[in-house]
Amino acid sequence: MSTVVLLLVTGIGLGALYFLVASGLSLIYGLMGVLNFAHGSFLTLGAFAGWEVARRLGPDTWTGFLLAMVVGALAGAAVAALTELLLIRPLYNRHIEQVLVTVGLGLVTVALFEGVWGTDAIFISGPGWLAGTTELLGARIPNDRFLAIAVAVAVLAGLVLFLKHTRYGLVIRAGVENRAMVTALGIDVRRSFTLVFSIGGAAAGLGGVLASQYYGYVSAHLGATLLIFAFIVTVIGGLGSLGGAAVAALLVAVPQQFANYYLGVGDLIAVLALAVVLLVRPSGLMGAKA
């Protein structure tokens, strides 16, 4: 029983990380129609920026860790905004060029990160509580999983509230439906789209800091590894659906944990789930049908 509880809760924690990355992908595609293959770079940069802050203020202190989360989110947001302004904005409605540019940016940034921080993984530590465990129904659950779950829930709630109950959220949703009409009303839709990219980048940067705690290291390839599963989650949940991304993150991560423990084929389970959804419901679990 304790093993089942351990795998279940750690699977939910892994799903929380998948959601933090997939939420940005889903938000950007759903509102802007952009498939951003450089999204993992925002995560990696957030992880490295957070680590640089934490190691200077004290990686084992809450002050250093909390500030690392803030800086990681800000770094992801800033680079995402620059990416939208300089690379994506000239290519709206040119999807093939968007894919080529973002794939190229992802490859370039990995090489850049390796040049700055090296090719080897850098092992890190955090506050003592995160390194400890909490007993739950006889299972000793790593505390960093609880933190990842709490942050993911907060991000989901914040995004939903922002889109449904703020002026900018209304402008963004209206701009997606009819950009020409919103522009005719004197509203700069482009500024709102930059904000969307920034929010997605912030979620990825925050996920990078939490992922570095989850895995215990930062590396130039951390974002690329998580990006694969984030795309699987985004497609299964339905492109553009935040709720779908949240549900799909759990449906992918929890079976993945069980399959890794009992069979050692967790990654295969995730790919098979993607294949089944694409065959049965190509629009995803909660995506709009074409």
PDB file of C-alpha atoms in Angstrom:
ATOM      1  CA  MET A   1       0.000   0.000   0.000  1.00  0.00           C
ATOM      2  CA  SER A   2       2.775   2.429   0.898  1.00  0.00           C
ATOM      3  CA  THR A   3       4.435   1.829  -2.470  1.00  0.00           C
ATOM      4  CA  VAL A   4       1.209   2.639  -4.308  1.00  0.00           C
ATOM      5  CA  VAL A   5       0.778   5.854  -2.323  1.00  0.00           C
ATOM      6  CA  LEU A   6       4.398   6.831  -2.957  1.00  0.00           C
ATOM      7  CA  LEU A   7       4.101   6.254  -6.709  1.00  0.00           C
ATOM      8  CA  LEU A   8       0.747   8.026  -6.852  1.00  0.00           C
ATOM      9  CA  VAL A   9       1.875  11.186  -5.058  1.00  0.00           C
ATOM     10  CA  THR A  10       5.247  11.377  -6.801  1.00  0.00           C
ATOM     11  CA  GLY A  11       3.426  10.846 -10.098  1.00  0.00           C
ATOM     12  CA  ILE A  12       1.169  13.796  -9.301  1.00  0.00           C
ATOM     13  CA  GLY A  13       4.294  15.818  -8.464  1.00  0.00           C
ATOM     14  CA  LEU A  14       5.825  14.908 -11.811  1.00  0.00           C
ATOM     15  CA  GLY A  15       2.535  15.811 -13.475  1.00  0.00           C
ATOM     16  CA  ALA A  16       2.734  19.208 -11.787  1.00  0.00           C
ATOM     17  CA  LEU A  17       6.075  19.842 -13.502  1.00  0.00           C
ATOM     18  CA  TYR A  18       4.675  18.692 -16.826  1.00  0.00           C
ATOM     19  CA  PHE A  19       1.743  21.058 -16.387  1.00  0.00           C
ATOM     20  CA  LEU A  20       3.934  24.072 -15.591  1.00  0.00           C
ATOM     21  CA  VAL A  21       5.712  23.595 -18.907  1.00  0.00           C
ATOM     22  CA  ALA A  22       2.641  22.497 -20.871  1.00  0.00           C
ATOM     23  CA  SER A  23       0.526  25.381 -19.568  1.00  0.00           C
ATOM     24  CA  GLY A  24       2.755  27.860 -21.370  1.00  0.00           C
ATOM     25  CA  LEU A  25       2.691  25.807 -24.554  1.00  0.00           C
ATOM     26  CA  SER A  26      -1.082  25.430 -24.392  1.00  0.00           C
ATOM     27  CA  LEU A  27      -1.661  29.093 -23.567  1.00  0.00           C
ATOM     28  CA  ILE A  28       0.561  30.346 -26.379  1.00  0.00           C
ATOM     29  CA  TYR A  29      -0.901  28.011 -28.969  1.00  0.00           C
ATOM     30  CA  GLY A  30      -4.501  28.364 -27.851  1.00  0.00           C
ATOM     31  CA  LEU A  31      -4.452  32.151 -27.842  1.00  0.00           C
ATOM     32  CA  MET A  32      -1.900  32.865 -30.561  1.00  0.00           C
ATOM     33  CA  GLY A  33      -1.677  29.761 -32.744  1.00  0.00           C
ATOM     34  CA  VAL A  34       2.101  29.486 -32.233  1.00  0.00           C
ATOM     35  CA  LEU A  35       3.845  26.153 -31.674  1.00  0.00           C
ATOM     36  CA  ASN A  36       6.892  27.226 -29.692  1.00  0.00           C
ATOM     37  CA  PHE A  37       9.618  24.573 -29.871  1.00  0.00           C
ATOM     38  CA  ALA A  38      11.994  26.870 -27.978  1.00  0.00           C
ATOM     39  CA  HIS A  39       9.824  26.723 -24.870  1.00  0.00           C
ATOM     40  CA  GLY A  40      12.240  24.347 -23.167  1.00  0.00           C
ATOM     41  CA  SER A  41      14.925  27.020 -23.396  1.00  0.00           C
ATOM     42  CA  PHE A  42      12.832  29.288 -21.167  1.00  0.00           C
ATOM     43  CA  LEU A  43      12.718  26.489 -18.597  1.00  0.00           C
ATOM     44  CA  THR A  44      16.457  25.842 -18.750  1.00  0.00           C
ATOM     45  CA  LEU A  45      17.285  29.524 -18.459  1.00  0.00           C
ATOM     46  CA  GLY A  46      14.954  29.841 -15.469  1.00  0.00           C
ATOM     47  CA  ALA A  47      16.671  26.886 -13.806  1.00  0.00           C
ATOM     48  CA  PHE A  48      20.157  28.317 -14.339  1.00  0.00           C
ATOM     49  CA  ALA A  49      19.125  31.842 -13.314  1.00  0.00           C
ATOM     50  CA  GLY A  50      17.530  30.488 -10.150  1.00  0.00           C
ATOM     51  CA  TRP A  51      20.603  28.415  -9.364  1.00  0.00           C
ATOM     52  CA  GLU A  52      22.911  31.397  -9.812  1.00  0.00           C
ATOM     53  CA  VAL A  53      20.822  33.417  -7.361  1.00  0.00           C
ATOM     54  CA  ALA A  54      20.459  30.600  -4.835  1.00  0.00           C
ATOM     55  CA  ARG A  55      24.155  29.736  -4.720  1.00  0.00           C
ATOM     56  CA  ARG A  56      25.035  33.356  -3.979  1.00  0.00           C
ATOM     57  CA  LEU A  57      22.437  33.845  -1.256  1.00  0.00           C
ATOM     58  CA  GLY A  58      22.750  30.357   0.154  1.00  0.00           C
ATOM     59  CA  PRO A  59      21.169  27.364  -1.617  1.00  0.00           C
ATOM     60  CA  ASP A  60      20.068  25.829   1.695  1.00  0.00           C
ATOM     61  CA  THR A  61      18.104  28.897   2.817  1.00  0.00           C
ATOM     62  CA  TRP A  62      14.466  29.662   2.090  1.00  0.00           C
ATOM     63  CA  THR A  63      15.393  33.216   1.175  1.00  0.00           C
ATOM     64  CA  GLY A  64      17.731  32.005  -1.550  1.00  0.00           C
ATOM     65  CA  PHE A  65      15.260  29.417  -2.831  1.00  0.00           C
ATOM     66  CA  LEU A  66      12.216  31.708  -2.911  1.00  0.00           C
ATOM     67  CA  LEU A  67      14.197  34.446  -4.632  1.00  0.00           C
ATOM     68  CA  ALA A  68      15.475  31.829  -7.083  1.00  0.00           C
ATOM     69  CA  MET A  69      11.865  31.006  -7.984  1.00  0.00           C
ATOM     70  CA  VAL A  70      11.098  34.688  -8.571  1.00  0.00           C
ATOM     71  CA  VAL A  71      14.232  35.273 -10.651  1.00  0.00           C
ATOM     72  CA  GLY A  72      13.672  32.076 -12.637  1.00  0.00           C
ATOM     73  CA  ALA A  73      10.137  33.158 -13.534  1.00  0.00           C
ATOM     74  CA  LEU A  74      11.298  36.681 -14.454  1.00  0.00           C
ATOM     75  CA  ALA A  75      14.136  35.327 -16.613  1.00  0.00           C
ATOM     76  CA  GLY A  76      11.734  33.040 -18.476  1.00  0.00           C
ATOM     77  CA  ALA A  77       9.256  35.880 -18.957  1.00  0.00           C
ATOM     78  CA  ALA A  78      11.883  38.332 -20.217  1.00  0.00           C
ATOM     79  CA  VAL A  79      13.373  35.956 -22.786  1.00  0.00           C
ATOM     80  CA  ALA A  80       9.913  34.858 -23.914  1.00  0.00           C
ATOM     81  CA  ALA A  81       8.903  38.483 -24.483  1.00  0.00           C
ATOM     82  CA  LEU A  82      12.054  39.134 -26.519  1.00  0.00           C
ATOM     83  CA  THR A  83      11.420  35.980 -28.533  1.00  0.00           C
ATOM     84  CA  GLU A  84       7.909  37.130 -29.385  1.00  0.00           C
ATOM     85  CA  LEU A  85       8.973  40.671 -30.239  1.00  0.00           C
ATOM     86  CA  LEU A  86      12.014  39.827 -32.355  1.00  0.00           C
ATOM     87  CA  LEU A  87      11.266  36.425 -33.886  1.00  0.00           C
ATOM     88  CA  ILE A  88       7.593  35.503 -33.665  1.00  0.00           C
ATOM     89  CA  ARG A  89       5.802  38.791 -34.312  1.00  0.00           C
ATOM     90  CA  PRO A  90       7.088  39.109 -37.919  1.00  0.00           C
ATOM     91  CA  LEU A  91       5.948  35.525 -38.587  1.00  0.00           C
ATOM     92  CA  TYR A  92       2.315  35.445 -37.443  1.00  0.00           C
ATOM     93  CA  ASN A  93       0.209  33.238 -39.752  1.00  0.00           C
ATOM     94  CA  ARG A  94       3.414  31.730 -41.178  1.00  0.00           C
ATOM     95  CA  HIS A  95       3.459  28.502 -39.202  1.00  0.00           C
ATOM     96  CA  ILE A  96       6.240  26.652 -40.996  1.00  0.00           C
ATOM     97  CA  GLU A  97       8.603  29.585 -40.515  1.00  0.00           C
ATOM     98  CA  GLN A  98       7.582  29.772 -36.839  1.00  0.00           C
ATOM     99  CA  VAL A  99       8.456  26.124 -36.342  1.00  0.00           C
ATOM    100  CA  LEU A 100      11.816  26.489 -38.081  1.00  0.00           C
ATOM    101  CA  VAL A 101      12.738  29.603 -36.091  1.00  0.00           C
ATOM    102  CA  THR A 102      11.756  28.186 -32.710  1.00  0.00           C
ATOM    103  CA  VAL A 103      13.473  24.837 -33.383  1.00  0.00           C
ATOM    104  CA  GLY A 104      16.615  26.708 -34.385  1.00  0.00           C
ATOM    105  CA  LEU A 105      16.408  28.902 -31.295  1.00  0.00           C
ATOM    106  CA  GLY A 106      16.076  25.824 -29.117  1.00  0.00           C
ATOM    107  CA  LEU A 107      19.212  24.267 -30.616  1.00  0.00           C
ATOM    108  CA  VAL A 108      21.209  27.489 -30.376  1.00  0.00           C
ATOM    109  CA  THR A 109      20.306  28.119 -26.756  1.00  0.00           C
ATOM    110  CA  VAL A 110      21.350  24.602 -25.705  1.00  0.00           C
ATOM    111  CA  ALA A 111      24.784  25.268 -27.226  1.00  0.00           C
ATOM    112  CA  LEU A 112      24.844  28.669 -25.507  1.00  0.00           C
ATOM    113  CA  PHE A 113      24.009  27.167 -22.116  1.00  0.00           C
ATOM    114  CA  GLU A 114      26.726  24.548 -22.574  1.00  0.00           C
ATOM    115  CA  GLY A 115      29.216  27.290 -23.423  1.00  0.00           C
ATOM    116  CA  VAL A 116      28.343  29.295 -20.310  1.00  0.00           C
ATOM    117  CA  TRP A 117      27.696  26.603 -17.697  1.00  0.00           C
ATOM    118  CA  GLY A 118      29.399  23.563 -19.220  1.00  0.00           C
ATOM    119  CA  THR A 119      28.140  20.274 -20.618  1.00  0.00           C
ATOM    120  CA  ASP A 120      28.018  18.378 -17.317  1.00  0.00           C
ATOM    121  CA  ALA A 121      25.055  18.459 -14.971  1.00  0.00           C
ATOM    122  CA  ILE A 122      25.482  20.667 -11.901  1.00  0.00           C
ATOM    123  CA  PHE A 123      24.148  18.979  -8.775  1.00  0.00           C
ATOM    124  CA  ILE A 124      22.325  21.300  -6.414  1.00  0.00           C
ATOM    125  CA  SER A 125      20.720  21.367  -2.989  1.00  0.00           C
ATOM    126  CA  GLY A 126      17.870  23.318  -1.451  1.00  0.00           C
ATOM    127  CA  PRO A 127      16.329  24.110   1.918  1.00  0.00           C
ATOM    128  CA  GLY A 128      16.436  21.246   4.351  1.00  0.00           C
ATOM    129  CA  TRP A 129      12.670  20.742   4.316  1.00  0.00           C
ATOM    130  CA  LEU A 130      12.662  20.141   0.558  1.00  0.00           C
ATOM    131  CA  ALA A 131      15.286  17.438   0.946  1.00  0.00           C
ATOM    132  CA  GLY A 132      13.226  15.723   3.634  1.00  0.00           C
ATOM    133  CA  THR A 133      10.116  13.545   3.487  1.00  0.00           C
ATOM    134  CA  THR A 134       6.636  13.535   4.986  1.00  0.00           C
ATOM    135  CA  GLU A 135       4.822  10.335   5.935  1.00  0.00           C
ATOM    136  CA  LEU A 136       1.488   9.856   4.191  1.00  0.00           C
ATOM    137  CA  LEU A 137      -0.475   6.613   4.661  1.00  0.00           C
ATOM    138  CA  GLY A 138       2.732   4.800   5.490  1.00  0.00           C
ATOM    139  CA  ALA A 139       4.717   6.202   2.527  1.00  0.00           C
ATOM    140  CA  ARG A 140       7.587   8.644   2.871  1.00  0.00           C
ATOM    141  CA  ILE A 141       6.893  11.319   0.263  1.00  0.00           C
ATOM    142  CA  PRO A 142       9.673  13.762  -0.760  1.00  0.00           C
ATOM    143  CA  ASN A 143       8.590  17.237   0.260  1.00  0.00           C
ATOM    144  CA  ASP A 144       9.584  18.846  -3.027  1.00  0.00           C
ATOM    145  CA  ARG A 145       6.700  16.962  -4.673  1.00  0.00           C
ATOM    146  CA  PHE A 146       4.214  18.743  -2.426  1.00  0.00           C
ATOM    147  CA  LEU A 147       5.744  22.090  -3.349  1.00  0.00           C
ATOM    148  CA  ALA A 148       5.523  21.341  -7.075  1.00  0.00           C
ATOM    149  CA  ILE A 149       1.860  20.342  -6.720  1.00  0.00           C
ATOM    150  CA  ALA A 150       1.006  23.504  -4.755  1.00  0.00           C
ATOM    151  CA  VAL A 151       2.735  25.779  -7.277  1.00  0.00           C
ATOM    152  CA  ALA A 152       1.043  24.069 -10.245  1.00  0.00           C
ATOM    153  CA  VAL A 153      -2.399  24.464  -8.644  1.00  0.00           C
ATOM    154  CA  ALA A 154      -1.666  28.140  -7.928  1.00  0.00           C
ATOM    155  CA  VAL A 155      -0.499  28.744 -11.515  1.00  0.00           C
ATOM    156  CA  LEU A 156      -3.592  27.069 -12.980  1.00  0.00           C
ATOM    157  CA  ALA A 157      -5.914  29.098 -10.759  1.00  0.00           C
ATOM    158  CA  GLY A 158      -4.034  32.311 -11.523  1.00  0.00           C
ATOM    159  CA  LEU A 159      -4.163  31.768 -15.290  1.00  0.00           C
ATOM    160  CA  VAL A 160      -7.877  31.007 -15.261  1.00  0.00           C
ATOM    161  CA  LEU A 161      -8.643  34.070 -13.136  1.00  0.00           C
ATOM    162  CA  PHE A 162      -6.436  36.250 -15.335  1.00  0.00           C
ATOM    163  CA  LEU A 163      -8.094  35.187 -18.579  1.00  0.00           C
ATOM    164  CA  LYS A 164     -11.667  35.339 -17.312  1.00  0.00           C
ATOM    165  CA  HIS A 165     -11.701  38.219 -14.855  1.00  0.00           C
ATOM    166  CA  THR A 166      -9.187  40.851 -16.001  1.00  0.00           C
ATOM    167  CA  ARG A 167      -9.264  43.450 -18.729  1.00  0.00           C
ATOM    168  CA  TYR A 168      -6.130  42.074 -20.381  1.00  0.00           C
ATOM    169  CA  GLY A 169      -7.575  38.583 -20.268  1.00  0.00           C
ATOM    170  CA  LEU A 170     -10.690  39.848 -22.028  1.00  0.00           C
ATOM    171  CA  VAL A 171      -8.594  41.656 -24.647  1.00  0.00           C
ATOM    172  CA  ILE A 172      -6.514  38.553 -25.275  1.00  0.00           C
ATOM    173  CA  ARG A 173      -9.545  36.294 -25.726  1.00  0.00           C
ATOM    174  CA  ALA A 174     -11.267  38.856 -27.920  1.00  0.00           C
ATOM    175  CA  GLY A 175      -8.108  39.330 -30.000  1.00  0.00           C
ATOM    176  CA  VAL A 176      -7.957  35.623 -30.668  1.00  0.00           C
ATOM    177  CA  GLU A 177     -11.579  35.549 -31.836  1.00  0.00           C
ATOM    178  CA  ASN A 178     -11.445  38.691 -34.010  1.00  0.00           C
ATOM    179  CA  ARG A 179      -8.140  40.523 -34.067  1.00  0.00           C
ATOM    180  CA  ALA A 180      -9.231  43.043 -36.696  1.00  0.00           C
ATOM    181  CA  MET A 181     -12.270  44.147 -34.706  1.00  0.00           C
ATOM    182  CA  VAL A 182     -10.287  44.603 -31.484  1.00  0.00           C
ATOM    183  CA  THR A 183      -7.645  46.602 -33.348  1.00  0.00           C
ATOM    184  CA  ALA A 184     -10.378  48.778 -34.890  1.00  0.00           C
ATOM    185  CA  LEU A 185     -11.487  49.646 -31.359  1.00  0.00           C
ATOM    186  CA  GLY A 186      -8.076  51.187 -30.736  1.00  0.00           C
ATOM    187  CA  ILE A 187      -6.655  48.335 -28.628  1.00  0.00           C
ATOM    188  CA  ASP A 188      -3.092  47.203 -29.294  1.00  0.00           C
ATOM    189  CA  VAL A 189      -3.527  43.435 -29.571  1.00  0.00           C
ATOM    190  CA  ARG A 190       0.185  42.942 -30.205  1.00  0.00           C
ATOM    191  CA  ARG A 191       1.000  44.118 -26.683  1.00  0.00           C
ATOM    192  CA  SER A 192      -1.443  41.572 -25.279  1.00  0.00           C
ATOM    193  CA  PHE A 193       0.133  38.771 -27.294  1.00  0.00           C
ATOM    194  CA  THR A 194       3.556  39.730 -25.947  1.00  0.00           C
ATOM    195  CA  LEU A 195       2.062  39.466 -22.468  1.00  0.00           C
ATOM    196  CA  VAL A 196       0.792  35.967 -23.267  1.00  0.00           C
ATOM    197  CA  PHE A 197       4.277  34.893 -24.329  1.00  0.00           C
ATOM    198  CA  SER A 198       5.708  36.409 -21.152  1.00  0.00           C
ATOM    199  CA  ILE A 199       3.245  34.539 -18.950  1.00  0.00           C
ATOM    200  CA  GLY A 200       4.065  31.275 -20.696  1.00  0.00           C
ATOM    201  CA  GLY A 201       7.776  31.952 -20.277  1.00  0.00           C
ATOM    202  CA  ALA A 202       7.310  32.780 -16.590  1.00  0.00           C
ATOM    203  CA  ALA A 203       5.501  29.479 -15.989  1.00  0.00           C
ATOM    204  CA  ALA A 204       8.316  27.628 -17.772  1.00  0.00           C
ATOM    205  CA  GLY A 205      11.026  29.482 -15.827  1.00  0.00           C
ATOM    206  CA  LEU A 206       9.282  28.706 -12.547  1.00  0.00           C
ATOM    207  CA  GLY A 207       8.973  25.091 -13.636  1.00  0.00           C
ATOM    208  CA  GLY A 208      12.698  25.060 -14.340  1.00  0.00           C
ATOM    209  CA  VAL A 209      13.559  26.013 -10.756  1.00  0.00           C
ATOM    210  CA  LEU A 210      11.197  23.373  -9.378  1.00  0.00           C
ATOM    211  CA  ALA A 211      12.444  20.771 -11.866  1.00  0.00           C
ATOM    212  CA  SER A 212      16.031  21.372 -10.746  1.00  0.00           C
ATOM    213  CA  GLN A 213      14.924  20.580  -7.188  1.00  0.00           C
ATOM    214  CA  TYR A 214      12.930  17.555  -8.377  1.00  0.00           C
ATOM    215  CA  TYR A 215      15.864  16.024 -10.240  1.00  0.00           C
ATOM    216  CA  GLY A 216      18.605  17.454  -8.035  1.00  0.00           C
ATOM    217  CA  TYR A 217      20.589  19.076 -10.832  1.00  0.00           C
ATOM    218  CA  VAL A 218      20.591  21.716 -13.553  1.00  0.00           C
ATOM    219  CA  SER A 219      21.925  21.128 -17.048  1.00  0.00           C
ATOM    220  CA  ALA A 220      21.704  22.574 -20.524  1.00  0.00           C
ATOM    221  CA  HIS A 221      19.396  19.729 -21.571  1.00  0.00           C
ATOM    222  CA  LEU A 222      16.903  19.932 -18.690  1.00  0.00           C
ATOM    223  CA  GLY A 223      14.362  21.915 -20.689  1.00  0.00           C
ATOM    224  CA  ALA A 224      14.626  19.733 -23.780  1.00  0.00           C
ATOM    225  CA  THR A 225      13.924  16.619 -21.706  1.00  0.00           C
ATOM    226  CA  LEU A 226      10.789  18.036 -20.116  1.00  0.00           C
ATOM    227  CA  LEU A 227       9.639  19.694 -23.345  1.00  0.00           C
ATOM    228  CA  ILE A 228       9.066  16.308 -24.975  1.00  0.00           C
ATOM    229  CA  PHE A 229       6.615  15.236 -22.285  1.00  0.00           C
ATOM    230  CA  ALA A 230       5.066  18.712 -22.145  1.00  0.00           C
ATOM    231  CA  PHE A 231       4.198  18.440 -25.852  1.00  0.00           C
ATOM    232  CA  ILE A 232       2.707  14.998 -25.236  1.00  0.00           C
ATOM    233  CA  VAL A 233       0.608  16.468 -22.420  1.00  0.00           C
ATOM    234  CA  THR A 234      -0.448  19.455 -24.536  1.00  0.00           C
ATOM    235  CA  VAL A 235      -1.587  17.280 -27.445  1.00  0.00           C
ATOM    236  CA  ILE A 236      -3.390  14.758 -25.238  1.00  0.00           C
ATOM    237  CA  GLY A 237      -5.162  17.504 -23.300  1.00  0.00           C
ATOM    238  CA  GLY A 238      -6.107  19.389 -26.441  1.00  0.00           C
ATOM    239  CA  LEU A 239      -4.124  22.227 -27.977  1.00  0.00           C
ATOM    240  CA  GLY A 240      -5.108  25.456 -26.292  1.00  0.00           C
ATOM    241  CA  SER A 241      -6.926  23.922 -23.310  1.00  0.00           C
ATOM    242  CA  LEU A 242      -5.446  24.722 -19.885  1.00  0.00           C
ATOM    243  CA  GLY A 243      -7.859  22.373 -18.165  1.00  0.00           C
ATOM    244  CA  GLY A 244      -7.009  19.672 -20.657  1.00  0.00           C
ATOM    245  CA  ALA A 245      -3.299  20.176 -20.009  1.00  0.00           C
ATOM    246  CA  ALA A 246      -3.869  19.770 -16.257  1.00  0.00           C
ATOM    247  CA  VAL A 247      -5.850  16.561 -16.690  1.00  0.00           C
ATOM    248  CA  ALA A 248      -3.464  15.153 -19.295  1.00  0.00           C
ATOM    249  CA  ALA A 249      -0.442  15.909 -17.095  1.00  0.00           C
ATOM    250  CA  LEU A 250      -1.845  13.582 -14.451  1.00  0.00           C
ATOM    251  CA  LEU A 251      -2.928  10.961 -16.982  1.00  0.00           C
ATOM    252  CA  VAL A 252       0.603  10.870 -18.395  1.00  0.00           C
ATOM    253  CA  ALA A 253       2.764  11.252 -15.276  1.00  0.00           C
ATOM    254  CA  VAL A 254       0.998   8.879 -12.859  1.00  0.00           C
ATOM    255  CA  PRO A 255       0.968   5.826 -15.190  1.00  0.00           C
ATOM    256  CA  GLN A 256       4.511   6.740 -16.179  1.00  0.00           C
ATOM    257  CA  GLN A 257       5.643   6.481 -12.543  1.00  0.00           C
ATOM    258  CA  PHE A 258       3.939   3.111 -12.058  1.00  0.00           C
ATOM    259  CA  ALA A 259       5.271   1.761 -15.351  1.00  0.00           C
ATOM    260  CA  ASN A 260       8.802   2.916 -14.536  1.00  0.00           C
ATOM    261  CA  TYR A 261       8.697   1.184 -11.148  1.00  0.00           C
ATOM    262  CA  TYR A 262       7.090  -2.090 -12.147  1.00  0.00           C
ATOM    263  CA  LEU A 263       8.089  -2.453 -15.809  1.00  0.00           C
ATOM    264  CA  GLY A 264      10.807   0.132 -16.546  1.00  0.00           C
ATOM    265  CA  VAL A 265       8.921   1.398 -19.603  1.00  0.00           C
ATOM    266  CA  GLY A 266       7.409   4.651 -18.354  1.00  0.00           C
ATOM    267  CA  ASP A 267       8.426   6.688 -21.392  1.00  0.00           C
ATOM    268  CA  LEU A 268       6.882   4.085 -23.682  1.00  0.00           C
ATOM    269  CA  ILE A 269       3.593   4.365 -21.784  1.00  0.00           C
ATOM    270  CA  ALA A 270       3.539   8.123 -22.394  1.00  0.00           C
ATOM    271  CA  VAL A 271       4.126   7.680 -26.122  1.00  0.00           C
ATOM    272  CA  LEU A 272       1.481   4.949 -26.367  1.00  0.00           C
ATOM    273  CA  ALA A 273      -1.029   7.205 -24.597  1.00  0.00           C
ATOM    274  CA  LEU A 274      -0.295   9.908 -27.157  1.00  0.00           C
ATOM    275  CA  ALA A 275      -0.769   7.469 -30.028  1.00  0.00           C
ATOM    276  CA  VAL A 276      -4.109   6.223 -28.657  1.00  0.00           C
ATOM    277  CA  VAL A 277      -5.465   9.763 -28.212  1.00  0.00           C
ATOM    278  CA  LEU A 278      -4.367  10.780 -31.714  1.00  0.00           C
ATOM    279  CA  LEU A 279      -6.111   7.753 -33.182  1.00  0.00           C
ATOM    280  CA  VAL A 280      -9.323   7.975 -31.138  1.00  0.00           C
ATOM    281  CA  ARG A 281      -9.692  11.747 -30.592  1.00  0.00           C
ATOM    282  CA  PRO A 282      -7.163  13.777 -32.609  1.00  0.00           C
ATOM    283  CA  SER A 283      -8.371  17.071 -31.076  1.00  0.00           C
ATOM    284  CA  GLY A 284      -7.345  15.875 -27.601  1.00  0.00           C
ATOM    285  CA  LEU A 285      -9.383  15.169 -24.480  1.00  0.00           C
ATOM    286  CA  MET A 286     -10.682  18.722 -24.061  1.00  0.00           C
ATOM    287  CA  GLY A 287      -9.720  20.328 -27.337  1.00  0.00           C
ATOM    288  CA  ALA A 288     -12.245  21.795 -29.745  1.00  0.00           C
ATOM    289  CA  LYS A 289     -13.108  19.509 -32.646  1.00  0.00           C
ATOM    290  CA  ALA A 290     -12.239  20.815 -36.076  1.00  0.00           C
TER     291      ALA A 290
END
